[in-house]
XYZ file of C-alpha atoms in Angstrom:
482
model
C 42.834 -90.673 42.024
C 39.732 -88.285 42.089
C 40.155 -88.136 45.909
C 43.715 -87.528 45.599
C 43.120 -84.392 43.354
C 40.348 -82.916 45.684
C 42.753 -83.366 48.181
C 45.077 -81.043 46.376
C 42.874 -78.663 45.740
C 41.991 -78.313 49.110
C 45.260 -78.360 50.476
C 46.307 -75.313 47.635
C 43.189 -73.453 48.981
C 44.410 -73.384 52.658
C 47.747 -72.411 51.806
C 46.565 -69.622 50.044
C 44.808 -68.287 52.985
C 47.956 -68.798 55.287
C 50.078 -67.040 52.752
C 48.124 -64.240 53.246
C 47.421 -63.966 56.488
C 51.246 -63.698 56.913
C 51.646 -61.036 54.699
C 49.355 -59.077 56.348
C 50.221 -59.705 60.218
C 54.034 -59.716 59.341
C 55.483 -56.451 61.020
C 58.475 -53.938 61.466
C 58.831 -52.370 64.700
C 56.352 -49.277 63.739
C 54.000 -51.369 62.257
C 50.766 -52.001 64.623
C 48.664 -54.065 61.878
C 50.049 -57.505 63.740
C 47.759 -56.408 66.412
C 44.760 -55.635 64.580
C 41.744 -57.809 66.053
C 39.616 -57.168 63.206
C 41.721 -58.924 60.732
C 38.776 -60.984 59.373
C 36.564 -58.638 57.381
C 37.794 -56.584 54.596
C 38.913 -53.353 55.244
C 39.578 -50.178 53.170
C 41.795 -47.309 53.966
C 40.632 -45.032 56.575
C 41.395 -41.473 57.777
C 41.707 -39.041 60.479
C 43.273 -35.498 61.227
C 45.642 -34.576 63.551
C 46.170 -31.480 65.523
C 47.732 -29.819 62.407
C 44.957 -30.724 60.039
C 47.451 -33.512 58.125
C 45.306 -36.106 56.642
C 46.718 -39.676 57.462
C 45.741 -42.362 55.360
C 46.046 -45.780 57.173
C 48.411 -48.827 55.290
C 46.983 -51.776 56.537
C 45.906 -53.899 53.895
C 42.937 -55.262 52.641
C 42.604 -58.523 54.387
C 40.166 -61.595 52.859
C 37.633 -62.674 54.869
C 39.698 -66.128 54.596
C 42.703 -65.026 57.057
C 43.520 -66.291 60.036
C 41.265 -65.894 62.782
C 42.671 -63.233 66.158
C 42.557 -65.413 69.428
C 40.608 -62.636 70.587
C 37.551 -63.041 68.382
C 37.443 -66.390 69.527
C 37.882 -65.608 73.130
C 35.275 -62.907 73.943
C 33.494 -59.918 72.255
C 33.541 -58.162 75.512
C 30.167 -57.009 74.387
C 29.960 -57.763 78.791
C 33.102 -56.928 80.713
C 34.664 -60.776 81.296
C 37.605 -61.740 82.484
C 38.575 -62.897 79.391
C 38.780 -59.406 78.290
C 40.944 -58.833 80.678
C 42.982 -61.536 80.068
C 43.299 -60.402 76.088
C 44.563 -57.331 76.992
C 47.472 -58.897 79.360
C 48.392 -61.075 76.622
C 48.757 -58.450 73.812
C 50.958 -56.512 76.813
C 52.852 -59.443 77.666
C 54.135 -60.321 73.777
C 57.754 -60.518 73.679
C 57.617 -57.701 70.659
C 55.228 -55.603 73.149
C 57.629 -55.572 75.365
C 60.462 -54.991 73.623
C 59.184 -51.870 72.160
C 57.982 -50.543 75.617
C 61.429 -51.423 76.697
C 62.954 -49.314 73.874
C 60.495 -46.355 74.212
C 61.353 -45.777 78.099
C 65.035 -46.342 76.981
C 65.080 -43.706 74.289
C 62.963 -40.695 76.532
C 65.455 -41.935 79.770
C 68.659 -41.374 77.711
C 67.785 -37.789 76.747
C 65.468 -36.355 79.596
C 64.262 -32.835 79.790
C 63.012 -30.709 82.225
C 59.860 -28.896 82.920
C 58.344 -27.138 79.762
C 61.442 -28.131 77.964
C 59.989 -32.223 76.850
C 60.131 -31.219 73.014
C 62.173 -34.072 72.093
C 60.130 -36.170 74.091
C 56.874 -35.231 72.807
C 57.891 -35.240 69.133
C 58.717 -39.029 69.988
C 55.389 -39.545 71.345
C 53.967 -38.285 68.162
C 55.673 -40.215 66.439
C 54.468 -43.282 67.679
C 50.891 -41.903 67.868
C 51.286 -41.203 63.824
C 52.504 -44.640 63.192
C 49.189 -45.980 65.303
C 47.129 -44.116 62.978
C 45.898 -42.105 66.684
C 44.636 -38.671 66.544
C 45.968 -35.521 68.627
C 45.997 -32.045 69.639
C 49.449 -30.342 70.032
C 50.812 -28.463 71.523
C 49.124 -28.122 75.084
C 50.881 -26.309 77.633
C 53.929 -25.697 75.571
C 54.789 -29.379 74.952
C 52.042 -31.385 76.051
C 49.711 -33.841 73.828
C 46.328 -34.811 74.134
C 45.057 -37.924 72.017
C 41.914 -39.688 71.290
C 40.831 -43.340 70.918
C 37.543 -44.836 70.180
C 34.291 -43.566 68.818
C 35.125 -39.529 69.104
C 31.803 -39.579 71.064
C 30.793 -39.523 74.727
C 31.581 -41.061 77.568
C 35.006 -39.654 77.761
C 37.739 -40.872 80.051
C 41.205 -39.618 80.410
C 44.721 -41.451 81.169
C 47.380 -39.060 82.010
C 51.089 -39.620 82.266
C 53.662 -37.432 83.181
C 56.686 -36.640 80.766
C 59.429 -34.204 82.572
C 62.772 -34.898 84.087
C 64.440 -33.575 87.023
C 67.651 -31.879 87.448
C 70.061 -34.489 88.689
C 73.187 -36.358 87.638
C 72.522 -39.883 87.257
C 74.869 -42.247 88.809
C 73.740 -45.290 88.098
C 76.007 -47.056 85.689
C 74.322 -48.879 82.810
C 74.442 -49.243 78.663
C 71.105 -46.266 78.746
C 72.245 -43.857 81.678
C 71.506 -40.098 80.681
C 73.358 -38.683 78.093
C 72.563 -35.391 78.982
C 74.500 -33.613 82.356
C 72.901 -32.462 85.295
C 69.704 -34.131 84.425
C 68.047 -37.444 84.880
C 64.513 -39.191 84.424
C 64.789 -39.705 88.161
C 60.963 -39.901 88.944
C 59.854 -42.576 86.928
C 58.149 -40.196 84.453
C 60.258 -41.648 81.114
C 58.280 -45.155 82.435
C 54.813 -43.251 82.861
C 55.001 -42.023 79.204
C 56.132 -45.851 78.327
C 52.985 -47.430 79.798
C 50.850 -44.921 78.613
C 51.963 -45.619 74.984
C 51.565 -49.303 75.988
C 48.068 -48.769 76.375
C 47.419 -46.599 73.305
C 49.016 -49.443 71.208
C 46.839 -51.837 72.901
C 43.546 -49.954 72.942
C 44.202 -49.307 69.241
C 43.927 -52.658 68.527
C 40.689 -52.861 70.465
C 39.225 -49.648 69.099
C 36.272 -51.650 67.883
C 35.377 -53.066 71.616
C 35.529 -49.005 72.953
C 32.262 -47.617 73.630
C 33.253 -43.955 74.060
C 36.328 -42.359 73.584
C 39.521 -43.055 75.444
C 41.748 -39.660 76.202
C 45.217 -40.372 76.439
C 47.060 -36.805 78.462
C 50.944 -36.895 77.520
C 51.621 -33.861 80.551
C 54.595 -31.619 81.131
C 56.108 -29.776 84.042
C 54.519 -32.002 86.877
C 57.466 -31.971 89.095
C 57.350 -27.619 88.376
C 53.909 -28.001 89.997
C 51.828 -26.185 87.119
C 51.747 -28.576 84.046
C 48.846 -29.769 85.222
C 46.439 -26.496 85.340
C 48.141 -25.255 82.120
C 46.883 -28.712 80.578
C 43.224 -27.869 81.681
C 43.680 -24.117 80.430
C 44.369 -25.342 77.416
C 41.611 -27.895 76.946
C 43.072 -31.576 78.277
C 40.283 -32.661 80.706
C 37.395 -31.246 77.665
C 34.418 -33.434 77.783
C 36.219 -35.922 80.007
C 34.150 -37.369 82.912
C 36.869 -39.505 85.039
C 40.873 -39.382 84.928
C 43.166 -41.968 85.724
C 46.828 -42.571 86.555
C 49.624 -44.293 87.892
C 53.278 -44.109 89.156
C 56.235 -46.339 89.750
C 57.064 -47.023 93.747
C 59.702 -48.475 95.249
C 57.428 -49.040 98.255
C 56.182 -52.411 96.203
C 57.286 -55.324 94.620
C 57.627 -55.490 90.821
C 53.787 -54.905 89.384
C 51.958 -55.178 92.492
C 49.360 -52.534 92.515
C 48.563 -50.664 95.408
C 46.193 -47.440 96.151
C 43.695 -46.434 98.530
C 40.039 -44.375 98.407
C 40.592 -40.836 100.152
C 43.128 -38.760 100.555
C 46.374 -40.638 99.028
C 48.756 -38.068 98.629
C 49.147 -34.994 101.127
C 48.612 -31.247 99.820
C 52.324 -29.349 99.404
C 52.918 -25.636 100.244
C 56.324 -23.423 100.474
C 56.829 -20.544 102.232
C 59.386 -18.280 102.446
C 59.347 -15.256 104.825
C 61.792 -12.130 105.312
C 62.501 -10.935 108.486
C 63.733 -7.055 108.799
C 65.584 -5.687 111.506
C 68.325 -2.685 112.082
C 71.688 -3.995 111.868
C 74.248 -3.003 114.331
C 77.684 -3.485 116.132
C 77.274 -7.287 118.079
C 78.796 -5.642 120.949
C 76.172 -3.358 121.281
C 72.760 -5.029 120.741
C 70.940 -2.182 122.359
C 71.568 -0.080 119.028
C 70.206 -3.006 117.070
C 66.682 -4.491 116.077
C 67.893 -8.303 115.526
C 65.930 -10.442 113.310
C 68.258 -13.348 113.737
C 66.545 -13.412 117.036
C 63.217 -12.998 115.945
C 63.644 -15.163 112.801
C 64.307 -18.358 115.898
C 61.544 -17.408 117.717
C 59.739 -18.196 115.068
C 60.836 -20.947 113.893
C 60.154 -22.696 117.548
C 56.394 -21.024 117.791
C 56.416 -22.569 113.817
C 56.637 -26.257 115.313
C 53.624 -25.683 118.113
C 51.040 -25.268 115.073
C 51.120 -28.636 114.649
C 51.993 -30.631 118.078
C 49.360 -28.279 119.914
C 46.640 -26.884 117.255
C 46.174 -30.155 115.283
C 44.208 -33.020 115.740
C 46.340 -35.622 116.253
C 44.414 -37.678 113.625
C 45.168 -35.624 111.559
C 48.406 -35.842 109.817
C 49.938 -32.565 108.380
C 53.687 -31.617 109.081
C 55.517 -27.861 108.660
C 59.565 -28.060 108.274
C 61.682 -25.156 108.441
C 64.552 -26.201 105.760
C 66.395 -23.237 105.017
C 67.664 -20.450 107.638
C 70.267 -17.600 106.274
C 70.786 -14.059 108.262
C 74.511 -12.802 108.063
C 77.731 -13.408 107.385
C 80.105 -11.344 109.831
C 80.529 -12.881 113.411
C 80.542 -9.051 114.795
C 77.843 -7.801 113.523
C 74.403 -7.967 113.773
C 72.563 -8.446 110.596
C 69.693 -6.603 109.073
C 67.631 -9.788 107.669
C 67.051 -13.246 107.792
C 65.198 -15.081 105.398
C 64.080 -18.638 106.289
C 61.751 -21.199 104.411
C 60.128 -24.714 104.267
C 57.325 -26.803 103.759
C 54.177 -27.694 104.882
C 51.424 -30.956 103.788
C 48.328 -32.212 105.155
C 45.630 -34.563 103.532
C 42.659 -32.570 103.481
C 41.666 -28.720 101.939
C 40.358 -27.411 105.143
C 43.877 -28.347 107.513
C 46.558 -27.241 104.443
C 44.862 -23.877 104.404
C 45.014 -23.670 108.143
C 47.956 -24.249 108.181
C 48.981 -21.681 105.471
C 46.829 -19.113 107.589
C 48.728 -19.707 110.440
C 52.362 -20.168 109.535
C 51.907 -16.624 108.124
C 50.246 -15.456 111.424
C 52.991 -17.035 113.161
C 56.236 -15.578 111.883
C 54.343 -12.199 111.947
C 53.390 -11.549 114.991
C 56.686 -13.270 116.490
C 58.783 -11.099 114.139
C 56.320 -7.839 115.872
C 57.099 -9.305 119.109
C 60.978 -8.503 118.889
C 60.449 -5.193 117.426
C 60.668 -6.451 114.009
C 58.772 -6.806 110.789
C 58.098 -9.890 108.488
C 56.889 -10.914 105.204
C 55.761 -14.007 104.179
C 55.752 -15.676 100.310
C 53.508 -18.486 99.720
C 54.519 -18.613 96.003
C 51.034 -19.179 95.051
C 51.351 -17.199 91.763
C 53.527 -19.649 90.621
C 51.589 -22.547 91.043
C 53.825 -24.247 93.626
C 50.723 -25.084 95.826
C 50.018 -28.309 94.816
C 46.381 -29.851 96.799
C 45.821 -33.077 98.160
C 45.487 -36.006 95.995
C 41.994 -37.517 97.181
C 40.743 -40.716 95.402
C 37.429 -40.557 94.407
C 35.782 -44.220 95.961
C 33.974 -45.048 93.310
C 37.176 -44.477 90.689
C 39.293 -46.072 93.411
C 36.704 -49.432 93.550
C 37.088 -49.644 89.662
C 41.356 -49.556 89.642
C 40.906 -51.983 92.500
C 38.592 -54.729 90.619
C 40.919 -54.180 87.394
C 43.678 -54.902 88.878
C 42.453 -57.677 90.573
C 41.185 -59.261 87.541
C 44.193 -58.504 85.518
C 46.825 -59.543 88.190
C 44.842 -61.765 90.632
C 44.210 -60.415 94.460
C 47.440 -61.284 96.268
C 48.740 -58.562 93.708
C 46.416 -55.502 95.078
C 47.002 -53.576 98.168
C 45.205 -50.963 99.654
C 48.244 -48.489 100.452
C 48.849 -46.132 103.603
C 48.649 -42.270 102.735
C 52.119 -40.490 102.210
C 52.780 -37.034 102.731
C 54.476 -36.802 99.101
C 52.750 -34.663 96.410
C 51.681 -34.915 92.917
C 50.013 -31.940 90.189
C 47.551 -34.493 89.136
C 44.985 -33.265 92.621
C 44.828 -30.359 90.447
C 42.686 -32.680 88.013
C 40.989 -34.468 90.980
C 39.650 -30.959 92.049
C 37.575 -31.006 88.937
C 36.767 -35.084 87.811
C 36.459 -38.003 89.860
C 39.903 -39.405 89.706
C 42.212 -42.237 91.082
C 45.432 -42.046 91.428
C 47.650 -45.441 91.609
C 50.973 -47.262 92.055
C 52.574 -49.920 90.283
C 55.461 -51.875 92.478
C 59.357 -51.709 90.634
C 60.813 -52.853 93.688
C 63.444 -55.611 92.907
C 66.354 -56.257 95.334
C 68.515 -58.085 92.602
C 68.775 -55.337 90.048
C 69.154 -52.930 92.788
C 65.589 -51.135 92.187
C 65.664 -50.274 95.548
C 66.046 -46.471 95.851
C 63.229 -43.906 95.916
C 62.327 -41.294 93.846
C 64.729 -38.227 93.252
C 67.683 -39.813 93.650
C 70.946 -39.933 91.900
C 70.852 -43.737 92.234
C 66.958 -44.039 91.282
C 66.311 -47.248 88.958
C 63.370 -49.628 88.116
C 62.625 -52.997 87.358
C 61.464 -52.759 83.412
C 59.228 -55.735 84.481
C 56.388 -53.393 85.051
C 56.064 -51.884 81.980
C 53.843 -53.989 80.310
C 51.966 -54.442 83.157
C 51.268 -51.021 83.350
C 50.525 -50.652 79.938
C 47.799 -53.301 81.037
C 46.650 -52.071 83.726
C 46.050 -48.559 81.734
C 44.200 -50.228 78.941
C 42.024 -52.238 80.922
C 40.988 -49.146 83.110
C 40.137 -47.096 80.137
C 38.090 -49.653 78.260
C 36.477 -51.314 80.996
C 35.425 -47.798 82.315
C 33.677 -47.096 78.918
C 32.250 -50.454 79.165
C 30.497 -50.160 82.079
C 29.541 -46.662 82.094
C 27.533 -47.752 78.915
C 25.399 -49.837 80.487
């Protein structure tokens, strides 16, 4: 009978503890305590400031020292980089109410997109989910843009950046969260970018304790307007930071296969546009007449030798002539032709070559007819975006994180494309690496590339992203500690 009563007691004891534990990991959809790995030593309320000097005071409860035990704790203290710490952080990514909540963010920011300079909606979201994580922030940056802190507030500092604007296109993809908004359309993959990057700052919240420096989390606008990037760094986003990371979706890969490459990765982007004046006169009589139209082709055939006959063939760069407008009566000869295009090449020294000569170029040809030219390299608007070049040693740490997150067969060192992104502006100044993640998935129909109407992904990567993020960041500090 004495047995029997011990028994009890015991068995009241334990119960007690599980009753609480559950309070205290039981959740609503804002509420990150669930994910708290220090759930086993008592904890009072703590606070921070925000940009605006708010004091928020964190809810989590008081927790006995008697709760339930996080898996993590158990696992690894990541006191080393193991992969066990990187398998924690997949796991907290891959619960079903991680998910779901990425799935909802990227939902919410893709129904109501916004274009360059114009992401207020979308930012106040993102601070809204960076208040309910108890995370820290300066805003606004660059008119809309957010920069946020995790970890100890101290050195080493290393940034994550994601992208946040829309482009102006009408979706046409049919489904339940197509654009509500007409004419424009998260088309780029940027509502996803912002997802992932929230993934991580839920995840690296929970692992605050483990950080050993401070994590910077860059919410960006205007990338695809080609200057959100330096008006970040004007306004303080790369401060104190050491290295910069950051990804984006591809349709070049299947769903959450990672793929990037040391070196140039992305090609430098220029646009030119050039006015050609002439005297106009009577078509009949082209002897009274000084005819751009004729100089205006000229150049645009001396335009393609720059490349196929002053370039090293190893050397990849490209110039297109994409727009060509002179007059609009068939009898007359007109007075001006404007004409403009691109040009990209993977390295400082050949794009500014090549801007050199395209202005040379249409020039001289436009002095060779007898008239004069112009050229507009729109450089005071930012539109020059530089290569993106992967620093080796940033490129060598994405590469063994991903590999220990997602196993080898899901790495792959990627070919260099001739497409451009704003974040070389922050490679200019940090060692950086720049990365895909794979939405590629025949059966949805994630099959079409960026900027179209018909652009989709596979939400599959989300959380793998998130990951992927997280584990860069903190294993970063980790090591750099050392």
């Amino acid at each position: 009978m004495i047995r029997l009563q011990k028994l009890l007691i015991i068995f009241s004891i334990l119960m007690l503890c599980i009753d609480r534990g559950t309070a205290t990991t039981a959740s609503s959809d804002h509420d990150y305590t669930y994910f708290d790995s220090g759930c086993c030593n008592s904890r009072a309320p703590t606070t921070h400031k925000n940009a605006s000097s708010a004091i928020i005071r964190s809810k989590t409860p008081a927790v006995s020292d008697c709760a339930v035990w996080s898996k993590e704790s158990v696992v690894s203290d990541c006191v080393i980089w193991s992969k066990e710490c990187s398998g924690e952080i997949l796991r907290i990514a891959k619960l079903p109410e991680t998910v779901e909540w990425l799935k909802g963010i990227r939902r919410r920011i893709h129904e109501f997109p916004e274009l360059a300079f114009e992401e207020f909606n979308t930012s106040r979201l993102i601070r809204r989910e960076l208040d309910q994580m108890d995370i820290s922030y300066r805003h606004p940056l660059a008119k809309t843009g957010i920069r946020a802190t995790i970890g100890t507030g101290g050195p080493p500092f290393v940034a994550v950046r994601a992208d946040m604007d829309a482009l102006p296109i009408q979706e046409a993809v049919e489904w339940e969260y197509k654009s509500k908004v007409a004419g424009k359309m998260h088309a780029c993959g940027h509502d996803a970018h912002v997802a992932m990057l929230l993934g991580a700052a839920r995840i690296l919240k929970t692992r605050e304790h483990h950080l050993k420096g401070t994590v910077v989390l860059v919410f960006q606008p205007a990338e695809e307007a080609g200057n959100g990037a330096k008006r970040m760094m004007a306004d303080g986003a790369l401060e104190d930071v050491e290295a910069i990371f950051a990804v984006h979706v591809s349709h070049e890969h299947p769903t959450s296969i990672i793929g990037s490459r040391p070196g140039p990765l992305l090609a430098g982007c220029g646009f030119f546009r050039a006015v050609i004046n002439g005297k106009q006169g009577d078509a009949g009589s082209p002897q009274r007449s000084v005819d751009p139209v004729l100089a205006a082709s000229a150049a645009v055939i001396s335009l393609q030798g720059i490349v196929s006959r002053e370039a090293n063939p190893l050397d990849s760069q490209v110039v297109s002539v994409t727009s060509f407008n002179g007059g609009d009566s068939l009898d007359k000869i007109a007075d001006t032709v404007v004409l403009g295009g691109t040009f990209r090449a993977f390295s400082n020294t050949s794009f500014y070559q090549l801007l050199q000569r395209i202005e040379e170029v249409i020039v001289e040809q436009a002095g060779v007819f007898r008239c004069s030219a112009t050229v507009d390299f729109f450089e005071k608007e930012y539109t020059i975006y530089p290569p993106t070049v992967n620093d080796e040693g940033m490129y060598e740490h994405v590469r063994k994180v991903a590999i220990d997150l997602f196993g080898p067969t899901n790495f792959r060192v990627v070919p260099p494309m001739m497409g451009a992104e704003d974040f070389s502006f922050y490679s200019q100044v940090v060692p950086a690496a720049f990365f895909y993640i794979g939405v590629r998935n025949e059966t949805l129909g994630s099959v079409h590339t960026g900027h179209s109407p018909y652009f989709m992904i596979d939400e599959d990567a989300l959380p793998m992203g998130a990951a992927a993020h997280a584990a860069i960041a903190e294993r970063y500090l980790n090591e750099r500690s050392r």
